[in-house]
Tab-separated table of C-alpha atoms and ligand atoms in Angstrom:
chain	number	residue	atom	x	y	z
A	128	MET	CA	-8.223	4.714	30.121
A	129	ASN	CA	-6.977	1.711	31.334
A	130	ASP	CA	-3.946	-0.448	29.864
A	131	LYS	CA	-5.548	-3.033	28.488
A	132	ILE	CA	-7.912	-0.781	26.108
A	133	LYS	CA	-4.936	0.926	25.060
A	134	ASN	CA	-2.843	-2.025	24.381
A	135	GLU	CA	-5.687	-3.732	22.042
A	136	LEU	CA	-6.063	-0.134	20.524
A	137	GLN	CA	-3.990	0.839	17.479
A	138	ILE	CA	-2.360	4.377	17.795
A	139	SER	CA	0.034	5.376	14.972
A	140	VAL	CA	0.520	8.564	12.445
A	141	ALA	CA	-2.225	6.616	10.188
A	142	GLY	CA	-4.951	7.089	13.712
A	143	ILE	CA	-6.614	5.169	15.880
A	144	ARG	CA	-7.746	1.506	15.190
A	145	GLY	CA	-9.568	-1.245	17.374
A	146	ILE	CA	-12.026	-3.853	17.437
A	147	TYR	CA	-15.720	-2.438	18.066
A	148	PRO	CA	-17.146	-2.392	20.491
A	149	GLU	CA	-14.416	-4.681	22.607
A	150	TYR	CA	-11.483	-1.457	22.462
A	151	LEU	CA	-12.727	1.814	19.918
A	152	THR	CA	-15.577	2.346	22.234
A	153	SER	CA	-18.086	5.439	21.663
A	154	GLU	CA	-16.624	6.981	24.403
A	155	ILE	CA	-12.897	6.629	23.491
A	156	VAL	CA	-14.339	8.359	19.657
A	157	PHE	CA	-16.083	10.886	21.434
A	158	ASN	CA	-13.021	11.916	23.887
A	159	PHE	CA	-11.215	11.973	20.398
A	160	GLY	CA	-13.924	14.209	18.949
A	161	ILE	CA	-13.570	16.790	21.668
A	162	ILE	CA	-9.657	16.630	21.570
A	163	PHE	CA	-9.400	17.266	18.429
A	164	GLY	CA	-11.810	19.556	18.343
A	165	SER	CA	-9.493	21.562	21.438
A	166	PHE	CA	-6.520	20.853	18.595
A	167	ILE	CA	-7.419	22.285	15.951
A	168	LYS	CA	-7.495	26.187	15.270
A	169	ALA	CA	-10.364	25.314	12.351
A	170	ASN	CA	-14.147	26.416	13.147
A	171	GLU	CA	-15.455	24.042	11.107
A	172	VAL	CA	-14.781	20.009	10.888
A	173	PHE	CA	-15.771	17.801	7.713
A	174	ILE	CA	-16.718	14.107	8.862
A	175	CYS	CA	-17.945	11.022	7.277
A	176	SER	CA	-17.781	7.386	8.025
A	177	ASP	CA	-17.280	4.255	5.369
A	178	THR	CA	-19.987	1.495	5.675
A	179	ARG	CA	-19.064	-0.548	8.443
A	180	ILE	CA	-22.517	-1.045	10.822
A	181	SER	CA	-20.575	0.716	13.394
A	182	GLY	CA	-19.859	3.547	11.559
A	183	GLN	CA	-23.189	5.828	12.001
A	184	SER	CA	-22.654	5.172	15.817
A	185	LEU	CA	-19.165	5.828	15.922
A	186	LYS	CA	-19.566	9.349	13.815
A	187	ASP	CA	-22.309	10.476	16.324
A	188	SER	CA	-19.958	10.215	19.178
A	189	ALA	CA	-17.157	12.005	17.055
A	190	ILE	CA	-19.854	14.425	16.335
A	191	THR	CA	-20.679	14.771	19.900
A	192	GLY	CA	-17.394	15.348	20.854
A	193	LEU	CA	-17.042	18.045	18.463
A	194	LEU	CA	-19.489	20.035	18.714
A	195	CYS	CA	-19.117	20.397	22.614
A	196	SER	CA	-15.674	21.590	21.786
A	197	GLY	CA	-16.961	24.306	20.078
A	198	LYS	CA	-16.298	23.311	16.525
A	199	ASP	CA	-19.248	23.366	13.659
A	200	VAL	CA	-19.444	19.942	12.403
A	201	ILE	CA	-20.287	19.565	8.254
A	202	ASP	CA	-21.307	15.763	7.875
A	203	ILE	CA	-21.247	14.339	4.342
A	204	GLY	CA	-22.643	11.124	5.309
A	205	ILE	CA	-20.987	8.072	3.641
A	206	ALA	CA	-17.760	8.751	2.179
A	207	ALA	CA	-14.334	8.300	0.930
A	208	THR	CA	-11.503	9.232	2.989
A	209	PRO	CA	-9.399	11.453	0.281
A	210	GLU	CA	-13.123	13.153	-0.742
A	211	ILE	CA	-12.633	15.055	2.934
A	212	GLY	CA	-9.232	15.637	1.731
A	213	TYR	CA	-10.395	16.965	-0.824
A	214	ILE	CA	-12.527	19.481	0.514
A	215	ILE	CA	-10.523	20.705	2.863
A	216	GLU	CA	-7.708	21.132	0.411
A	217	LYS	CA	-9.916	22.429	-2.684
A	218	ALA	CA	-13.279	22.503	-1.909
A	219	ARG	CA	-13.708	25.630	1.069
A	220	ARG	CA	-12.161	28.971	1.145
A	221	GLU	CA	-12.361	28.759	5.277
A	222	ALA	CA	-10.036	27.246	7.062
A	223	SER	CA	-11.215	23.416	8.095
A	224	ALA	CA	-10.189	20.168	9.150
A	225	GLY	CA	-11.528	16.745	9.291
A	226	ILE	CA	-12.289	13.016	10.747
A	227	VAL	CA	-13.366	9.725	8.774
A	228	ILE	CA	-14.218	7.159	10.636
A	229	THR	CA	-12.782	3.829	9.072
A	230	ALA	CA	-11.022	1.423	9.543
A	231	SER	CA	-9.513	1.432	6.021
A	232	HIS	CA	-8.370	-1.770	4.951
A	233	ASN	CA	-8.787	-3.760	8.208
A	234	PRO	CA	-11.749	-6.500	8.915
A	235	ALA	CA	-15.321	-5.599	9.427
A	236	GLU	CA	-15.224	-5.587	13.043
A	237	TYR	CA	-12.608	-2.902	13.192
A	238	ASN	CA	-13.199	0.938	13.259
A	239	GLY	CA	-11.215	3.596	13.547
A	240	ILE	CA	-10.773	7.369	12.640
A	241	LYS	CA	-8.682	9.518	10.733
A	242	PHE	CA	-7.770	12.997	11.579
A	243	PHE	CA	-6.991	15.081	8.735
A	244	SER	CA	-5.317	19.041	9.523
A	245	GLU	CA	-6.332	22.110	8.173
A	246	LYS	CA	-3.830	21.102	5.389
A	247	GLY	CA	-6.293	18.637	4.036
A	248	THR	CA	-3.483	15.712	4.641
A	249	PHE	CA	-3.465	13.412	7.852
A	250	LEU	CA	-1.857	14.664	11.059
A	251	ASN	CA	1.813	14.514	10.798
A	252	ALA	CA	3.681	12.794	13.728
A	253	GLU	CA	4.748	15.933	15.648
A	254	GLU	CA	1.001	17.062	15.200
A	255	MET	CA	-0.096	13.507	16.478
A	256	GLY	CA	2.019	13.166	19.255
A	257	ARG	CA	0.776	16.563	20.055
A	258	MET	CA	-2.847	15.780	19.857
A	259	LEU	CA	-2.401	12.499	21.884
A	260	ASP	CA	-0.429	13.979	24.755
A	261	MET	CA	-3.772	16.126	25.024
A	262	TYR	CA	-5.683	13.097	24.917
A	263	TYR	CA	-3.515	11.583	27.937
A	264	LYS	CA	-3.938	15.013	29.721
A	265	ARG	CA	-7.614	14.662	29.239
A	266	ALA	CA	-6.832	18.502	28.338
A	267	ALA	CA	-10.206	19.079	26.641
A	268	VAL	CA	-11.839	22.237	26.310
A	269	VAL	CA	-15.530	22.117	26.840
A	270	SER	CA	-17.149	24.947	25.035
A	271	GLN	CA	-19.230	27.335	26.773
A	272	GLU	CA	-20.901	27.725	23.260
A	273	PRO	CA	-21.574	24.193	21.375
A	274	GLY	CA	-20.958	23.725	17.713
A	275	LEU	CA	-23.713	23.653	15.034
A	276	LEU	CA	-24.242	20.746	12.851
A	277	SER	CA	-25.164	20.702	9.212
A	278	PHE	CA	-25.301	18.166	6.546
A	279	ASP	CA	-23.610	18.495	2.812
A	280	ASP	CA	-22.827	16.030	-0.012
A	281	TYR	CA	-19.671	16.917	-1.811
A	282	THR	CA	-20.007	13.914	-4.155
A	283	GLU	CA	-20.167	15.745	-7.259
A	284	ARG	CA	-17.687	18.625	-6.623
A	285	TYR	CA	-15.378	16.087	-5.934
A	286	PHE	CA	-15.460	13.571	-8.778
A	287	ASN	CA	-15.953	17.287	-10.849
A	288	CYS	CA	-12.272	17.793	-9.643
A	289	ILE	CA	-11.015	14.037	-10.738
A	290	TYR	CA	-12.401	14.722	-14.302
A	291	ASN	CA	-11.340	18.122	-14.774
A	292	THR	CA	-7.307	16.628	-14.173
A	293	VAL	CA	-7.508	14.092	-17.242
A	294	ASN	CA	-8.644	13.800	-20.966
A	295	ILE	CA	-12.031	12.970	-20.022
A	296	ASP	CA	-13.616	13.044	-23.786
A	297	ALA	CA	-10.453	10.107	-24.888
A	298	ILE	CA	-11.768	8.045	-21.795
A	299	ARG	CA	-15.344	8.537	-23.095
A	300	LYS	CA	-14.799	7.277	-26.243
A	301	LYS	CA	-13.059	3.765	-25.218
A	302	LYS	CA	-16.244	3.058	-24.042
A	303	PHE	CA	-14.293	0.420	-21.476
A	304	LYS	CA	-16.282	-2.284	-19.456
A	305	VAL	CA	-14.920	-1.779	-15.908
A	306	VAL	CA	-15.690	-4.549	-13.226
A	307	VAL	CA	-14.921	-3.530	-9.751
A	308	ASP	CA	-14.999	-5.036	-6.853
A	309	VAL	CA	-15.864	-2.391	-4.639
A	310	CYS	CA	-16.157	-4.842	-1.375
A	311	GLN	CA	-19.146	-3.624	0.067
A	312	GLY	CA	-16.778	-0.229	0.694
A	313	VAL	CA	-17.636	2.812	0.324
A	314	GLY	CA	-17.065	2.262	-3.500
A	315	ALA	CA	-20.672	0.516	-3.553
A	316	LEU	CA	-22.413	3.864	-3.240
A	317	LYS	CA	-20.217	5.897	-5.415
A	318	THR	CA	-18.269	4.012	-7.900
A	319	GLU	CA	-20.593	3.133	-10.609
A	320	GLU	CA	-21.454	6.476	-10.508
A	321	PHE	CA	-18.083	7.990	-11.140
A	322	LEU	CA	-17.013	5.718	-13.680
A	323	GLY	CA	-20.219	5.779	-16.135
A	324	GLU	CA	-19.801	9.951	-15.821
A	325	MET	CA	-16.340	8.786	-17.746
A	326	GLY	CA	-18.857	6.649	-20.652
A	327	CYS	CA	-17.519	3.262	-18.750
A	328	GLU	CA	-20.150	0.393	-18.681
A	329	VAL	CA	-19.728	-0.726	-14.938
A	330	VAL	CA	-20.067	-4.272	-13.303
A	331	LEU	CA	-19.769	-3.823	-9.336
A	332	ILE	CA	-19.314	-6.984	-7.353
A	333	ASN	CA	-19.973	-6.943	-3.894
A	334	ARG	CA	-21.798	-4.246	-3.436
A	335	ASP	CA	-24.211	-5.427	-1.327
A	336	PRO	CA	-25.245	-5.577	1.934
A	337	LEU	CA	-22.995	-2.278	3.117
A	338	GLY	CA	-20.644	-2.999	5.907
A	339	VAL	CA	-20.505	-7.130	5.741
A	340	PHE	CA	-17.623	-7.407	3.929
A	341	SER	CA	-17.277	-11.037	1.912
A	342	HIS	CA	-13.772	-11.078	1.657
A	343	ASN	CA	-10.485	-9.524	3.583
A	344	PRO	CA	-10.821	-6.211	1.689
A	345	GLU	CA	-7.120	-5.606	1.746
A	346	PRO	CA	-6.513	-5.254	-2.077
A	347	LEU	CA	-4.096	-8.011	-1.879
A	348	PRO	CA	-3.625	-10.543	-5.062
A	349	GLU	CA	-5.052	-13.654	-2.999
A	350	ASN	CA	-7.987	-11.159	-2.254
A	351	LEU	CA	-8.861	-10.578	-5.914
A	352	LYS	CA	-9.290	-14.570	-7.173
A	353	GLU	CA	-13.369	-13.596	-7.746
A	354	ILE	CA	-12.688	-10.361	-9.459
A	355	SER	CA	-10.261	-12.036	-11.654
A	356	GLU	CA	-12.731	-14.494	-12.937
A	357	ARG	CA	-15.351	-11.916	-13.198
A	358	VAL	CA	-13.102	-9.663	-15.391
A	359	VAL	CA	-12.515	-12.647	-17.654
A	360	LYS	CA	-15.917	-13.878	-17.718
A	361	GLU	CA	-17.762	-10.568	-18.427
A	362	ARG	CA	-14.814	-9.710	-21.117
A	363	ALA	CA	-14.170	-6.369	-19.456
A	364	ASP	CA	-11.619	-4.345	-20.543
A	365	ILE	CA	-9.914	-3.825	-17.084
A	366	GLY	CA	-10.775	-4.685	-13.096
A	367	PHE	CA	-10.203	-2.449	-10.336
A	368	ALA	CA	-10.658	-3.359	-6.915
A	369	GLN	CA	-10.912	-0.167	-4.362
A	370	ASP	CA	-10.468	-0.739	-0.181
A	371	PRO	CA	-13.378	0.202	1.767
A	372	ASP	CA	-12.234	3.547	2.280
A	373	CYS	CA	-11.253	4.080	-1.296
A	374	ASP	CA	-7.763	5.421	-0.837
A	375	ARG	CA	-6.253	1.969	-2.234
A	376	LEU	CA	-6.635	0.426	-5.709
A	377	ALA	CA	-5.639	-2.865	-7.634
A	378	LEU	CA	-6.138	-3.784	-11.016
A	379	ILE	CA	-6.346	-6.801	-12.802
A	380	CYS	CA	-5.732	-7.591	-16.592
A	381	GLU	CA	-8.363	-7.919	-19.008
A	382	ASN	CA	-7.019	-11.693	-19.292
A	383	GLY	CA	-7.693	-12.415	-15.461
A	384	ALA	CA	-3.770	-11.270	-14.667
A	385	ILE	CA	-3.605	-9.821	-11.242
A	386	PRO	CA	-0.789	-6.994	-11.393
A	387	GLY	CA	-0.609	-6.336	-7.913
A	388	GLU	CA	-0.853	-3.239	-6.321
A	389	GLU	CA	2.787	-1.796	-7.216
A	390	ALA	CA	1.160	-1.704	-11.043
A	391	VAL	CA	-1.241	1.059	-9.998
A	392	VAL	CA	1.306	3.808	-8.815
A	393	VAL	CA	3.849	2.678	-11.769
A	394	LEU	CA	0.947	3.511	-14.341
A	395	ALA	CA	0.266	6.648	-13.053
A	396	VAL	CA	3.736	7.895	-12.746
A	397	ARG	CA	3.863	6.999	-16.775
A	398	ASN	CA	0.569	8.570	-17.448
A	399	ILE	CA	1.865	11.786	-15.919
A	400	LEU	CA	5.218	11.815	-17.101
A	401	GLU	CA	4.296	10.814	-20.985
A	402	TYR	CA	1.167	12.667	-20.999
A	403	HIS	CA	1.101	15.875	-18.426
A	404	LYS	CA	3.832	16.668	-17.875
A	405	LYS	CA	7.496	15.899	-16.992
A	406	GLY	CA	8.509	16.659	-12.914
A	407	ASN	CA	9.817	14.896	-9.840
A	408	VAL	CA	8.310	11.787	-8.491
A	409	VAL	CA	8.051	10.773	-4.591
A	410	VAL	CA	7.237	7.194	-3.549
A	411	ASN	CA	7.701	5.640	-0.509
A	412	LEU	CA	10.756	3.422	0.403
A	413	SER	CA	8.914	0.072	0.714
A	414	THR	CA	7.839	1.262	-3.376
A	415	THR	CA	8.826	-0.887	-6.245
A	416	MET	CA	11.990	0.017	-7.796
A	417	LEU	CA	10.267	-0.105	-10.755
A	418	VAL	CA	9.342	3.494	-10.469
A	419	GLU	CA	13.039	4.580	-10.964
A	420	ASP	CA	13.541	2.198	-14.183
A	421	VAL	CA	10.092	4.108	-15.350
A	422	ALA	CA	10.683	7.754	-14.332
A	423	LYS	CA	15.087	7.507	-15.637
A	424	SER	CA	13.576	6.527	-19.186
A	425	LEU	CA	11.258	9.526	-18.624
A	426	GLY	CA	13.875	11.983	-17.279
A	427	ALA	CA	12.345	12.348	-14.257
A	428	LEU	CA	13.854	12.142	-10.535
A	429	VAL	CA	12.530	9.667	-8.170
A	430	TYR	CA	12.765	10.767	-3.667
A	431	ARG	CA	11.703	7.922	-1.443
A	432	ALA	CA	9.887	9.155	1.430
A	433	LYS	CA	9.326	7.431	5.235
A	434	ILE	CA	6.407	4.572	5.081
A	435	GLY	CA	2.929	6.671	5.927
A	436	GLU	CA	0.980	8.647	3.495
A	437	VAL	CA	1.840	12.119	5.066
A	438	ASN	CA	5.252	11.356	4.615
A	439	VAL	CA	4.701	10.919	0.911
A	440	VAL	CA	3.046	14.404	0.802
A	441	GLU	CA	5.163	16.633	2.746
A	442	LYS	CA	7.614	15.458	0.518
A	443	MET	CA	6.210	15.529	-2.711
A	444	LYS	CA	5.320	19.300	-1.023
A	445	GLU	CA	9.187	19.766	-0.503
A	446	THR	CA	10.576	18.915	-4.293
A	447	GLY	CA	7.163	20.310	-6.178
A	448	ALA	CA	6.517	16.442	-7.392
A	449	VAL	CA	3.869	15.973	-9.720
A	450	ILE	CA	2.816	12.374	-9.150
A	451	GLY	CA	3.790	10.302	-6.376
A	452	GLY	CA	2.401	7.406	-3.785
A	453	GLU	CA	2.851	4.296	-2.453
A	454	GLY	CA	3.165	0.483	-3.625
A	455	ASN	CA	0.124	-0.439	-1.789
A	456	GLY	CA	-2.440	1.114	-4.462
A	457	GLY	CA	-2.016	4.840	-3.229
A	458	VAL	CA	-2.163	7.210	-6.038
A	459	ILE	CA	-1.084	10.858	-5.080
A	460	PHE	CA	-1.852	13.430	-7.883
A	461	PRO	CA	-1.681	17.104	-6.839
A	462	GLU	CA	-3.782	18.530	-9.473
A	463	ALA	CA	-6.818	16.543	-7.845
A	464	HIS	CA	-5.596	16.663	-4.038
A	465	TYR	CA	-2.787	15.832	-1.852
A	466	GLY	CA	-4.073	12.633	-0.620
A	467	ARG	CA	-3.693	8.631	-2.028
A	468	ASP	CA	-7.238	8.384	-4.476
A	469	SER	CA	-8.374	4.903	-5.769
A	470	PHE	CA	-11.003	7.654	-7.966
A	471	VAL	CA	-7.672	9.426	-8.877
A	472	GLY	CA	-6.049	5.908	-10.046
A	473	MET	CA	-8.998	4.711	-11.663
A	474	ALA	CA	-9.062	7.938	-13.772
A	475	LEU	CA	-5.551	8.209	-14.424
A	476	ILE	CA	-4.966	4.076	-15.394
A	477	LEU	CA	-8.201	4.687	-17.630
A	478	GLU	CA	-7.040	7.626	-19.421
A	479	TYR	CA	-3.341	6.084	-19.902
A	480	LEU	CA	-5.067	3.032	-21.411
A	481	ALA	CA	-7.048	5.781	-24.020
A	482	LEU	CA	-3.934	7.332	-25.236
A	483	ARG	CA	-2.149	4.317	-25.708
A	484	ASP	CA	-5.000	3.400	-26.960
A	485	THR	CA	-3.683	-0.849	-25.917
A	486	SER	CA	-4.692	-3.378	-23.671
A	487	ILE	CA	-3.821	-3.208	-19.766
A	488	SER	CA	-1.610	-6.768	-20.313
A	489	VAL	CA	0.377	-5.143	-23.183
A	490	VAL	CA	0.849	-2.115	-20.813
A	491	ILE	CA	1.898	-4.635	-18.097
A	492	ASN	CA	4.007	-6.887	-19.852
A	493	GLU	CA	6.207	-4.575	-21.431
A	494	MET	CA	7.825	-3.362	-18.727
A	495	PRO	CA	10.514	-5.275	-16.592
A	496	LYS	CA	9.543	-7.594	-13.778
A	497	TYR	CA	10.372	-7.059	-9.989
A	498	PHE	CA	9.413	-9.624	-7.323
A	499	ILE	CA	8.704	-7.848	-3.929
A	500	LEU	CA	8.528	-10.447	-0.737
A	501	LYS	CA	7.110	-9.379	2.434
A	502	GLU	CA	7.579	-11.162	5.917
A	503	LYS	CA	6.711	-9.963	9.603
A	504	ILE	CA	8.550	-11.494	12.575
A	505	THR	CA	7.010	-11.166	15.821
A	506	VAL	CA	9.284	-9.700	18.494
A	507	SER	CA	8.738	-9.545	22.427
A	508	ASP	CA	7.614	-5.809	22.221
A	509	LYS	CA	8.598	-2.151	20.433
A	510	HIS	CA	11.870	-1.357	22.587
A	511	LYS	CA	13.436	-5.391	21.452
A	512	ALA	CA	12.305	-4.194	18.070
A	513	GLY	CA	14.488	-0.760	18.099
A	514	GLU	CA	17.064	-2.481	19.412
A	515	ILE	CA	17.678	-5.423	17.154
A	516	LEU	CA	17.341	-2.693	14.414
A	517	ASN	CA	20.227	-0.577	16.313
A	518	THR	CA	22.251	-3.674	16.356
A	519	LEU	CA	21.915	-4.416	12.884
A	520	GLU	CA	22.658	-1.381	11.734
A	521	LYS	CA	26.081	-1.522	13.685
A	522	THR	CA	27.027	-4.538	12.074
A	523	LEU	CA	25.978	-3.985	8.391
A	524	LYS	CA	27.408	-0.342	8.583
A	525	GLU	CA	30.608	-0.767	6.588
A	526	LYS	CA	29.758	-3.528	4.584
A	527	GLU	CA	26.278	-2.293	2.752
A	528	GLN	CA	24.533	0.681	1.060
A	529	MET	CA	21.949	1.689	3.127
A	530	ASN	CA	19.545	4.225	3.968
A	531	THR	CA	18.360	4.738	7.367
A	532	GLU	CA	15.455	7.272	7.265
A	533	ASP	CA	12.838	4.982	8.265
A	534	GLY	CA	14.348	1.578	9.585
A	535	ILE	CA	17.075	0.293	7.867
A	536	LYS	CA	16.852	-0.202	3.772
A	537	ILE	CA	19.690	-1.568	2.360
A	538	ILE	CA	20.162	-1.745	-1.534
A	539	ARG	CA	21.931	-3.656	-3.764
A	540	ALA	CA	22.935	-3.709	-7.548
A	541	ASP	CA	19.880	-6.304	-8.124
A	542	GLY	CA	17.577	-5.634	-5.547
A	543	TRP	CA	16.940	-4.227	-2.136
A	544	ILE	CA	15.708	-5.105	1.441
A	545	HIS	CA	13.678	-2.940	3.849
A	546	ILE	CA	13.712	-4.055	7.635
A	547	ARG	CA	11.718	-1.119	9.800
A	548	PRO	CA	9.892	-2.035	13.029
A	549	SER	CA	6.096	-1.724	12.997
A	550	GLY	CA	4.355	1.332	14.727
A	551	THR	CA	1.656	-0.668	15.751
A	552	GLU	CA	2.613	-4.222	16.695
A	553	PRO	CA	5.498	-6.109	17.940
A	554	VAL	CA	6.590	-7.066	14.949
A	555	ILE	CA	9.673	-6.180	12.390
A	556	ARG	CA	8.812	-5.935	8.831
A	557	VAL	CA	11.321	-7.384	6.316
A	558	TYR	CA	10.718	-6.610	2.651
A	559	ALA	CA	12.528	-7.703	-0.627
A	560	GLU	CA	12.583	-6.859	-3.735
A	561	ALA	CA	14.471	-8.283	-6.404
A	562	LYS	CA	14.094	-8.867	-10.331
A	563	SER	CA	13.740	-13.077	-9.523
A	564	LYS	CA	11.883	-14.443	-6.947
A	565	ASP	CA	14.628	-16.497	-5.944
A	566	ILE	CA	16.919	-13.315	-5.275
A	567	ALA	CA	13.925	-11.868	-3.437
A	568	ARG	CA	13.851	-15.248	-1.364
A	569	GLN	CA	17.574	-15.439	-0.639
A	570	TYR	CA	17.550	-11.931	0.520
A	571	LEU	CA	14.775	-12.257	2.707
A	572	SER	CA	16.128	-15.603	4.518
A	573	GLU	CA	19.437	-14.011	4.544
A	574	PHE	CA	18.196	-11.464	6.795
A	575	ILE	CA	15.620	-13.568	8.430
A	576	SER	CA	18.367	-15.523	9.928
A	577	LEU	CA	20.659	-12.607	10.775
A	578	ILE	CA	17.750	-10.846	12.584
A	579	SER	CA	16.552	-14.404	14.447
A	580	SER	CA	20.427	-14.367	15.566
B	657	MG	MG1	-7.714	2.885	3.283
C-alpha cells in the first residue's frame, strides 16, 4: 500500500473508511477480507452491506478474501450494523465473526469496513492493532480449501429479539404515528416492518432511491429540518432519524422540536431504570451530564468509558450495567445485544411514551436543559496534537479536577470541557457542556485560546 492511500484511508478502532474508489479500493477490501479471515479463530463470518452503491461490489471483494482464507461466509444482504452484532452474540450457537461494509454516517461517496469479533462487538484497540499489524506485514494465510458461501435472512429473528425486550402490547395499544427519516439507508428496507409490527402507523421519508443520500446522513439537528416539518404536518406522535447503517438515532418531538441526539440515550436510561430494573449505567466521557441527573434521581450509578462503542461495551460488561450508550444517539441495551442499535432505541422510547402515557415534548421539557458545544482545531500532524495535550495536562493538573483516560476532561461545578485528539485526523476536538449556552461558549473559547497559545 503506498503512503498516499494510507494517508487518505481512515483507520481507527471503529474500522476502515475512505472514498470509493479513489482510496478505498476493491483490492484493499479483498486484502482486509483475507487478513480478517486469517486473524479470527471462528470458522464462519457473517457479512452485510448498507445501501451505498459501492456496497455490493466491495462486499463481494471482502467475501472473496474471506473464502480464500478458508472461512465460510454467510451473506445476509443489505442489513443494519447492529444486526450482525445480534447474530454473532445471540442467534448462533457456533462461534462466528462479522464484517459490515459501511461508512456509517459519512457521505455517500465514502464506504468502509467494520469488523466484529466472536464476542459480537467491534474489535477493540488491541485486537485491531494485531490485525493491522498482520495487514501491513501482508501476513495472510491462503487456505488449500476455500470456504463456502451461503445466504440467509435474519431480519425476523433480529426484530423478534428486540420485541421480546419491551412491553410490545403497551406500544401496540397506543397506535403511534411515527415519521422516520431513513436517509436512503438500511432503514428504507427495514424500518416500516419493524415499527408496523409494533402497531405504528409509519411514514418513511427519503426512502428511495437507495444509497443516494438526499442530505448529509449524520443525524445532527442541522440535517433534520425536513423531518421536523414533516412530523408537524403529519400530526405524528414522534419522529426518528436513523443513520444509514442504523446504529445511531435522533428524535423529533410532535411539535417539531429537535432535542438532539443526546436525548435518545437519556430516555433509554430513564425507561430502563424506571420500568425495567435498577442497575449501573455506562456512557462515554463526552455524553451529556443529564445522564448523571437522571441516574441519581433513580438511585443508579453512572460509569464513564473512553470514546468508541467497544470501550463502552467493555465497561458495561465489567460493571454489569443494565443500560448504556453514547450521546451520539447510540443506545446499548444488553438484553437485546451489546451494540449501539437504533431499532432498540426506537422500541425503548416508544415503550417509555406508552408506559408514561404522555407526549414526547412533555418528557423532554420536564428534564433540566444542558448545552453541548463542539469545536475542532486543526494541527499540523497527530504528534503535534499529542504534544499539545501533554503540555495542557501539566499546566492544568494543579488547578482543575480532571479525568485523563481519553484526552483531558475537565470537570467543573457547572459543566465540563473534553479535549481529545481525533483518532483519524490531525485534529483536536474540544467539547463543552454547561447549563447555559453562555457558559458552554465561555468554556470553549477559554480552552481554544489556551490550546492555540
Ligand atoms: Mg452508523
